[in-house]
PDB file of C-alpha atoms in Angstrom:
ATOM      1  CA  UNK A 964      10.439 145.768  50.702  1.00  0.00           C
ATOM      2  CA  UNK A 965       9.180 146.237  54.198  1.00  0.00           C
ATOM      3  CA  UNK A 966       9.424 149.647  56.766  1.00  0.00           C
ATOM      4  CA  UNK A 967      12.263 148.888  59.171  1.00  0.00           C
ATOM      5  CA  UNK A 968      10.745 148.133  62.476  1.00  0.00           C
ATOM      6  CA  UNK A 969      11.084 151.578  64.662  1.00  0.00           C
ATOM      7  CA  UNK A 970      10.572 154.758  62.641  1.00  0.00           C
ATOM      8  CA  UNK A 971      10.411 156.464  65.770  1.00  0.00           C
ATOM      9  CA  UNK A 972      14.100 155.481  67.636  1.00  0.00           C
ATOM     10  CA  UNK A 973      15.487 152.059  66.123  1.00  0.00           C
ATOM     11  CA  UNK A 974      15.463 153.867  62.541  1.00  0.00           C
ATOM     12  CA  UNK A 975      13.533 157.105  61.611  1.00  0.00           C
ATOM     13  CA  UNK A 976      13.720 156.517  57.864  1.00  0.00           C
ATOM     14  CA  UNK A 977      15.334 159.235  55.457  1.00  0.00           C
ATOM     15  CA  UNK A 978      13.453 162.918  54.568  1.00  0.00           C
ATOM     16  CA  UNK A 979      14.660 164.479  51.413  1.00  0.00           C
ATOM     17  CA  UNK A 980      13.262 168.074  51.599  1.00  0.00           C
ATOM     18  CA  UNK A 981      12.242 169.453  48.050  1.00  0.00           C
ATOM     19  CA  UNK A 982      10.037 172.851  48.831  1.00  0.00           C
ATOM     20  CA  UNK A 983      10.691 175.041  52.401  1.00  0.00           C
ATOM     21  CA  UNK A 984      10.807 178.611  52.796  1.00  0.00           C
ATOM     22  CA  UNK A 985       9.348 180.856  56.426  1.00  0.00           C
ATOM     23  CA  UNK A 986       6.278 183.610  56.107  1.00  0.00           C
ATOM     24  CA  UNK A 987       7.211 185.913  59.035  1.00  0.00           C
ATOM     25  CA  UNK A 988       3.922 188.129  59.233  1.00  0.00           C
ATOM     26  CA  UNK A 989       2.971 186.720  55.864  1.00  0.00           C
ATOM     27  CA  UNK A 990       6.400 187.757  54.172  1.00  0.00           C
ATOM     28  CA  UNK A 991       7.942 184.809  52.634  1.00  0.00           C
ATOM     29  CA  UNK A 992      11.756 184.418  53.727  1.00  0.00           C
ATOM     30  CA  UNK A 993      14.381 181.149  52.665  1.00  0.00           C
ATOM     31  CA  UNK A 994      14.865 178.841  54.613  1.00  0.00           C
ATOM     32  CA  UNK A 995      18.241 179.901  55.502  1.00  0.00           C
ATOM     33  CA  UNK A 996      17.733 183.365  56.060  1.00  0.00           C
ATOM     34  CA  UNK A 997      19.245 185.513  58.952  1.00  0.00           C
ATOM     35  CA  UNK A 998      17.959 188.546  60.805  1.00  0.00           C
ATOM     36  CA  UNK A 999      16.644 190.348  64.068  1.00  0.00           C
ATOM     37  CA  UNK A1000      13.381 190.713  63.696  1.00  0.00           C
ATOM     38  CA  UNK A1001       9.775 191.087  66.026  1.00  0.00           C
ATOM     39  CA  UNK A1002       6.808 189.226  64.633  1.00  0.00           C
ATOM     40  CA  UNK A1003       3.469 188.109  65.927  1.00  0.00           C
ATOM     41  CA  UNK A1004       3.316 185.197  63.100  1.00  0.00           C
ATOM     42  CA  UNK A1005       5.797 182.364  62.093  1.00  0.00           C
ATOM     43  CA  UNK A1006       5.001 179.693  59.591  1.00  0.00           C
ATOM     44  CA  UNK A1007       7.317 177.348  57.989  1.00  0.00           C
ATOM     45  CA  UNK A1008       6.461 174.947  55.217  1.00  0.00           C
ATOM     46  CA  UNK A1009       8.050 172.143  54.125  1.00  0.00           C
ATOM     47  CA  UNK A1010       7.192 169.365  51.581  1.00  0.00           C
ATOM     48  CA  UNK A1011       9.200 166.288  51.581  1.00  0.00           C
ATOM     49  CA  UNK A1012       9.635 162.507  50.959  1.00  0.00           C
ATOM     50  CA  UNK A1013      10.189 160.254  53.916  1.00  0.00           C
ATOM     51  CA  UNK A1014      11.945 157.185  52.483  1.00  0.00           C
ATOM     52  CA  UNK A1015      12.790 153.746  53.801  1.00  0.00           C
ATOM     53  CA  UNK A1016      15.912 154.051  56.036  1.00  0.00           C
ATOM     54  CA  UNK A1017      19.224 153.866  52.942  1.00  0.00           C
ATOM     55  CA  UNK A1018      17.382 151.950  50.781  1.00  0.00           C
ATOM     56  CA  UNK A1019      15.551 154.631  48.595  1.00  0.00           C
ATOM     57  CA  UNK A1020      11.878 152.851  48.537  1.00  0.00           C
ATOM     58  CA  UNK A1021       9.213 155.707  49.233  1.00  0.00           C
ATOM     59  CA  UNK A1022       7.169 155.917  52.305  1.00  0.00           C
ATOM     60  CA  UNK A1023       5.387 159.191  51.171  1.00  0.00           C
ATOM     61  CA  UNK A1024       5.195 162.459  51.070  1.00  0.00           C
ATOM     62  CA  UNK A1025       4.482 165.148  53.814  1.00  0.00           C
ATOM     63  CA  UNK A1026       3.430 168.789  52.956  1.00  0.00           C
ATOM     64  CA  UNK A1027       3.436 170.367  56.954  1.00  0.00           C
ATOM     65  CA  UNK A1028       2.864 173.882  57.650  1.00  0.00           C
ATOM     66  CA  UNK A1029       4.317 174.864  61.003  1.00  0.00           C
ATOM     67  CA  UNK A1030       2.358 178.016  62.368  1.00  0.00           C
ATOM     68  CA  UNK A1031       4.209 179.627  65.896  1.00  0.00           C
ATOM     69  CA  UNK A1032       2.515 182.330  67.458  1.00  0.00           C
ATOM     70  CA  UNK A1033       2.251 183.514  71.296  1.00  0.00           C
ATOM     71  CA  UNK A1034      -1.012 181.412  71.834  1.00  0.00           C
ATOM     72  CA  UNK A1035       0.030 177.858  70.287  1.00  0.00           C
ATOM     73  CA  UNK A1036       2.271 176.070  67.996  1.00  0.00           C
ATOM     74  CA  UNK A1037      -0.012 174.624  65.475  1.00  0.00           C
ATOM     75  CA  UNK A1038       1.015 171.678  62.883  1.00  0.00           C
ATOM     76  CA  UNK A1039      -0.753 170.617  59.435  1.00  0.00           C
ATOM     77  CA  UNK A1040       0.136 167.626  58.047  1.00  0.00           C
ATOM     78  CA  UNK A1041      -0.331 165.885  54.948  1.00  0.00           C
ATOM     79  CA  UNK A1042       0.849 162.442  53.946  1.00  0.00           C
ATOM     80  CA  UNK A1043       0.198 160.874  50.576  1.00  0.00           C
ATOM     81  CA  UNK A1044       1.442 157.617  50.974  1.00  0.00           C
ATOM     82  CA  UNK A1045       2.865 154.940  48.671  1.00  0.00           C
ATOM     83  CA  UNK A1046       0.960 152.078  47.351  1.00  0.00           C
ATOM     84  CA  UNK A1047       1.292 148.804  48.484  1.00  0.00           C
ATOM     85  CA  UNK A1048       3.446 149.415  51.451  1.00  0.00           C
ATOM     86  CA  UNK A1049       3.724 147.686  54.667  1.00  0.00           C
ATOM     87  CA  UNK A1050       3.162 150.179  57.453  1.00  0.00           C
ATOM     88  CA  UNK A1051       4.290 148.242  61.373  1.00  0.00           C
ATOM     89  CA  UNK A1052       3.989 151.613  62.840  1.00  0.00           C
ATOM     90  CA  UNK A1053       2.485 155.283  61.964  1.00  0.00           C
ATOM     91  CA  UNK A1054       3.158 157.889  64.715  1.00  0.00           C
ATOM     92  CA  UNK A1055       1.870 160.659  62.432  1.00  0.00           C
ATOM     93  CA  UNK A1056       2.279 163.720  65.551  1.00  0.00           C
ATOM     94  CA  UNK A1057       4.188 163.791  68.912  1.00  0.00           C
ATOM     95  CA  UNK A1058       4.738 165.714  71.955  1.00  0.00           C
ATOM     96  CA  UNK A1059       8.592 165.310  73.840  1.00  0.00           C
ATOM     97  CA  UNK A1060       8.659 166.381  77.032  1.00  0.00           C
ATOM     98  CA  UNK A1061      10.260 164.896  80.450  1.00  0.00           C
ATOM     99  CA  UNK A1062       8.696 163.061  83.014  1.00  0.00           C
ATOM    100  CA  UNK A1063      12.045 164.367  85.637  1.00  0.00           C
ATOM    101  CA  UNK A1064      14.061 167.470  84.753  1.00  0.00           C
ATOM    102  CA  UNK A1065      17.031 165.200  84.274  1.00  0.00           C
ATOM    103  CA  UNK A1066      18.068 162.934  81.506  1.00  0.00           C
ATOM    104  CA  UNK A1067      18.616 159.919  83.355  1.00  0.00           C
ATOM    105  CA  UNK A1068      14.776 160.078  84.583  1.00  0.00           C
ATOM    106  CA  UNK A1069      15.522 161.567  87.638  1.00  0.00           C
ATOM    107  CA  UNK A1070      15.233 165.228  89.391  1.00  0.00           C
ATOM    108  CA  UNK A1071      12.095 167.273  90.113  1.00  0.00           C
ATOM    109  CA  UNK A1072       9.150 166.279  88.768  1.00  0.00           C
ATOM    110  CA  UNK A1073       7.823 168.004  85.327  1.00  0.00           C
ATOM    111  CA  UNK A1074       4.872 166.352  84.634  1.00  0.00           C
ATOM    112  CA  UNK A1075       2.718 163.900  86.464  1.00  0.00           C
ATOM    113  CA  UNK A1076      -0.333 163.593  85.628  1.00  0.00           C
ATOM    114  CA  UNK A1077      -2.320 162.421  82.275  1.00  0.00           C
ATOM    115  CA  UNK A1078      -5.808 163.519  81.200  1.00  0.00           C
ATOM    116  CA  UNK A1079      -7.698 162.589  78.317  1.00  0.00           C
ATOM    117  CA  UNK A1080     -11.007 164.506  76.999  1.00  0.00           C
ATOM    118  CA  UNK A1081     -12.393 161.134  76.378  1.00  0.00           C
ATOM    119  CA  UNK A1082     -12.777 159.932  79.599  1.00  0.00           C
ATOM    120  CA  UNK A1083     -11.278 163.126  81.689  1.00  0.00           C
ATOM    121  CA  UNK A1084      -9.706 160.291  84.432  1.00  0.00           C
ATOM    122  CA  UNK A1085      -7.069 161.666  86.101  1.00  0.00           C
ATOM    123  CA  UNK A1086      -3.960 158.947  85.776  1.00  0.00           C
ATOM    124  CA  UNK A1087      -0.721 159.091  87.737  1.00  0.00           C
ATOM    125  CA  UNK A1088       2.338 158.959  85.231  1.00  0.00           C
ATOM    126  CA  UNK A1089       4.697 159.669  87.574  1.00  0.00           C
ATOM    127  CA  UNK A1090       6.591 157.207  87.662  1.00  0.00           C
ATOM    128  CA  UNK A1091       7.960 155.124  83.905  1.00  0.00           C
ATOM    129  CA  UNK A1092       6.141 151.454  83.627  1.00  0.00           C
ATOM    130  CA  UNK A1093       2.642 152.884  83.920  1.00  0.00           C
ATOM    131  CA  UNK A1094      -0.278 150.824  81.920  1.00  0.00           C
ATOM    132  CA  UNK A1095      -0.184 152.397  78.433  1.00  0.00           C
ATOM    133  CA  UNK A1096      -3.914 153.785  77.728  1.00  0.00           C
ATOM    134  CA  UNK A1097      -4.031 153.451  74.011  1.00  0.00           C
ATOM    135  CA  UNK A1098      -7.210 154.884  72.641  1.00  0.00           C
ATOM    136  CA  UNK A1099      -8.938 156.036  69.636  1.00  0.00           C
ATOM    137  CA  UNK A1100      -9.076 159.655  68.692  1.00  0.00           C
ATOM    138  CA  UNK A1101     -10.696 161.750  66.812  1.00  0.00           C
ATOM    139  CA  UNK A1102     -11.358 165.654  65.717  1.00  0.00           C
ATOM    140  CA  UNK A1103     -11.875 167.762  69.307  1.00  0.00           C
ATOM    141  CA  UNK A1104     -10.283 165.203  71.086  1.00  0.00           C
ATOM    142  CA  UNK A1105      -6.795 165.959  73.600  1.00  0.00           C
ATOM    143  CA  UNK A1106      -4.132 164.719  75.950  1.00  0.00           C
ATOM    144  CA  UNK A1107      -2.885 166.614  79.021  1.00  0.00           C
ATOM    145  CA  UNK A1108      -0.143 166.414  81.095  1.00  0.00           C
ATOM    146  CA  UNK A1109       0.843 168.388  84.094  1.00  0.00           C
ATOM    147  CA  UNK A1110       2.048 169.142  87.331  1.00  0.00           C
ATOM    148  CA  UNK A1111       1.304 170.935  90.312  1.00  0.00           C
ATOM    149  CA  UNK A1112       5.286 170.551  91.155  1.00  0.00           C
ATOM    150  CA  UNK A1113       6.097 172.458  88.323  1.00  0.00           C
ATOM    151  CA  UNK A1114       3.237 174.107  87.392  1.00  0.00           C
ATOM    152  CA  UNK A1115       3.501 172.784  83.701  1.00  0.00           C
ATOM    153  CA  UNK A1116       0.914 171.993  81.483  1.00  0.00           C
ATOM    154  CA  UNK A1117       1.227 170.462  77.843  1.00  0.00           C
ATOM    155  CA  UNK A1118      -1.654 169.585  75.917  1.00  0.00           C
ATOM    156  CA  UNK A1119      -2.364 168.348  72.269  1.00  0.00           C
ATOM    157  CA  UNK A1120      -5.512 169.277  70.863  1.00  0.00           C
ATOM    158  CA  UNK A1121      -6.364 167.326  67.562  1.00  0.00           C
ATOM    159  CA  UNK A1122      -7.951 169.632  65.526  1.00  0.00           C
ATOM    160  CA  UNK A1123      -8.577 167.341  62.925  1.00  0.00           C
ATOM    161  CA  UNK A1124      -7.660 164.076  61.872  1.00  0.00           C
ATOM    162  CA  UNK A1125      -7.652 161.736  58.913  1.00  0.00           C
ATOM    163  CA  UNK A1126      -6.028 158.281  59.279  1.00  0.00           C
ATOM    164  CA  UNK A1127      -6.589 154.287  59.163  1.00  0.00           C
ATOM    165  CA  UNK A1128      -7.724 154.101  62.724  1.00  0.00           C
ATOM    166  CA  UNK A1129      -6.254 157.049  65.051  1.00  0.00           C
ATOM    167  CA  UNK A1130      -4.886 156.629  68.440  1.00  0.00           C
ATOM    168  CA  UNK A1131      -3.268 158.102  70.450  1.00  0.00           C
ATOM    169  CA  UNK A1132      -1.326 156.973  74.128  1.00  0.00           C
ATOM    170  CA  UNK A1133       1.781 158.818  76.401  1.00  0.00           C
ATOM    171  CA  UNK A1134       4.648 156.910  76.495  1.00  0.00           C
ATOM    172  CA  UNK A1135       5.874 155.060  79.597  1.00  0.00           C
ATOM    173  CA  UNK A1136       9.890 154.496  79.433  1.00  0.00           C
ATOM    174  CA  UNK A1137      12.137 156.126  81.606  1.00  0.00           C
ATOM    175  CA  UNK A1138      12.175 159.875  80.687  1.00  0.00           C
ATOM    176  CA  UNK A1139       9.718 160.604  78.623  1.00  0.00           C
ATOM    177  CA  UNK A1140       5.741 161.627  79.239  1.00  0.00           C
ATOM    178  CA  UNK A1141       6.130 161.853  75.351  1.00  0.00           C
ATOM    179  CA  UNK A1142       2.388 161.835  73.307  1.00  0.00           C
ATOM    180  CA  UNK A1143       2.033 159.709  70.492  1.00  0.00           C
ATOM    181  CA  UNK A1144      -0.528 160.399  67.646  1.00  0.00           C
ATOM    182  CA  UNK A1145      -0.552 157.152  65.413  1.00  0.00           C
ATOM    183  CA  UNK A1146      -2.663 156.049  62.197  1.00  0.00           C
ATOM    184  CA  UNK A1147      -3.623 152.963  64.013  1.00  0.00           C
ATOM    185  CA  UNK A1148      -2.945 151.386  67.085  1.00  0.00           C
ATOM    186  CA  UNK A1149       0.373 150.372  68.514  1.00  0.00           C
ATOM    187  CA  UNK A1150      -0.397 146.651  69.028  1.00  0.00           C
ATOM    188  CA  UNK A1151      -2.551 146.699  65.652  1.00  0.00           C
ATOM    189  CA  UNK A1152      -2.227 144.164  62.654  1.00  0.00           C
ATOM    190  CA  UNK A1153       0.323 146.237  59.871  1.00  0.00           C
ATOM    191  CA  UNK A1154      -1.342 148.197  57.657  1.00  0.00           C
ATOM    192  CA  UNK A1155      -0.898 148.173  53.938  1.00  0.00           C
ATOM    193  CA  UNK A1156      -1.288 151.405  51.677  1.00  0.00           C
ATOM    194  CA  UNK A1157      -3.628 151.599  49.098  1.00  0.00           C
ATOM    195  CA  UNK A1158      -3.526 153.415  45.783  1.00  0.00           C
ATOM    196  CA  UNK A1159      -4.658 157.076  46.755  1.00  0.00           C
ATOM    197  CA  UNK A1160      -4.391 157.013  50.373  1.00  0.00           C
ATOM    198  CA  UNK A1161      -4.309 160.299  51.834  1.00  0.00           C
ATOM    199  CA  UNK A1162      -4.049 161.046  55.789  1.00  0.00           C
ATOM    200  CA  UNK A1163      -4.230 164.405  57.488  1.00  0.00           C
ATOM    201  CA  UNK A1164      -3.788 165.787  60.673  1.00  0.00           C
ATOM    202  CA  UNK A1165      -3.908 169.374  62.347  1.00  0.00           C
ATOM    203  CA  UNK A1166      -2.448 170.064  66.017  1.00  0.00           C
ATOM    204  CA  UNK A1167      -2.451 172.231  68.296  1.00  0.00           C
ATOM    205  CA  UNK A1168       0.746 172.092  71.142  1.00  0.00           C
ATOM    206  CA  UNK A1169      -0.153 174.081  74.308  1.00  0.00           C
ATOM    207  CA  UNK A1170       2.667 174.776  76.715  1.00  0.00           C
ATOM    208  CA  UNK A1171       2.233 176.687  79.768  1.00  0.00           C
ATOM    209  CA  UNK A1172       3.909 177.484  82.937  1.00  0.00           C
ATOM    210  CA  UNK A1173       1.619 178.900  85.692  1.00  0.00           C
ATOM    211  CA  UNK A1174       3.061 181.600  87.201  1.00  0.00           C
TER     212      UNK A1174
END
């Protein structure tokens, strides 16, 4: 009755969609429609549950709103989760993106450098095997990476968040820079659900290339 160990690589659990449709300029589309079209506004909802990897046990449900416009991709999430559940990990948000422009962590350099609003240290993530700085977050809170090689930027700006103990850290393997937004810490005890547990998050993505 437990979470399989990695929902985030080893095993990412099954999502059964049951409600998704686009509002393009606040005209609701399907999900599966086709078309040329210019728009300053694109949201896509979808409401699903996220089930234990092939063995149909509920996790919870997620209602996210995706909103894409030219400033900033924004994401609200909502997770109701199942009672009594063991929770080993929650990464509840996440940023991909490439330390090296190649996929065997090598090439030019696309980001470098991590800063965090709580402490605004500048630390070199240049290189993969770095000292993870897990830390709590909270509303107003964000992580930066950069680059003066590339001139990228890519920042998450939690907007608000609900959660058993938020934190947040950029991963150190070999290609990734990737952000993590979790529930609770990545070395913390597992968590178990209660009956009307509720989390929430809102984020903002910024990604920008300085011309």
């Amino acid at each position: 009755s437990q979470n399989v160990g990695d929902h985030s690589g080893g095993g990412h659990g099954d999502e059964v969609k049951f409600l998704s449709y686009f509002l393009v300029d606040g005209v609701k589309y399907d999900e599966d429609f086709t078309g040329t079209f210019t728009a300053k506004e694109v949201k896509h909802v979808q409401h699903s549950i996220i089930y234990v990897e092939a063995q149909n046990i509920p996790i919870c449900t997620r209602e996210t709103t995706w909103t894409f416009n030219k400033n900033v991709n924004n994401s609200k999430t909502k997770l109701h989760l199942a009672p009594s559940r063991t929770i080993t990990k929650a990464r509840i948000a996440m940023l991909p993106i490439y330390r090296k422009s190649n996929g065997d962590g090598t090439g030019s350099q696309i980001t470098d450098t991590e800063i965090r609003s709580q402490d605004d240290q500048v630390i070199n993530v240049a290189e993969h095997g770095f000292a993870l700085r897990d830390l709590p977050i909270k509303d107003g809170d964000s992580i930066l990476l950069s680059s003066a090689v590339s001139n990228v930027s890519a920042e998450v700006k939690i907007k608000k968040i609900i959660a058993q103990d938020p934190h947040a850290y950029v991963q150190n393997t070999v290609l990734y820079n990737k952000v993590y937004v979790n529930g609770f810490a990545e070395t913390a005890a597992p968590f178990v659900t209660g009956a009307n547990d509720v989390w929430e998050i809102e984020t903002d993505f910024v990604i920008k290339v300085r011309s």
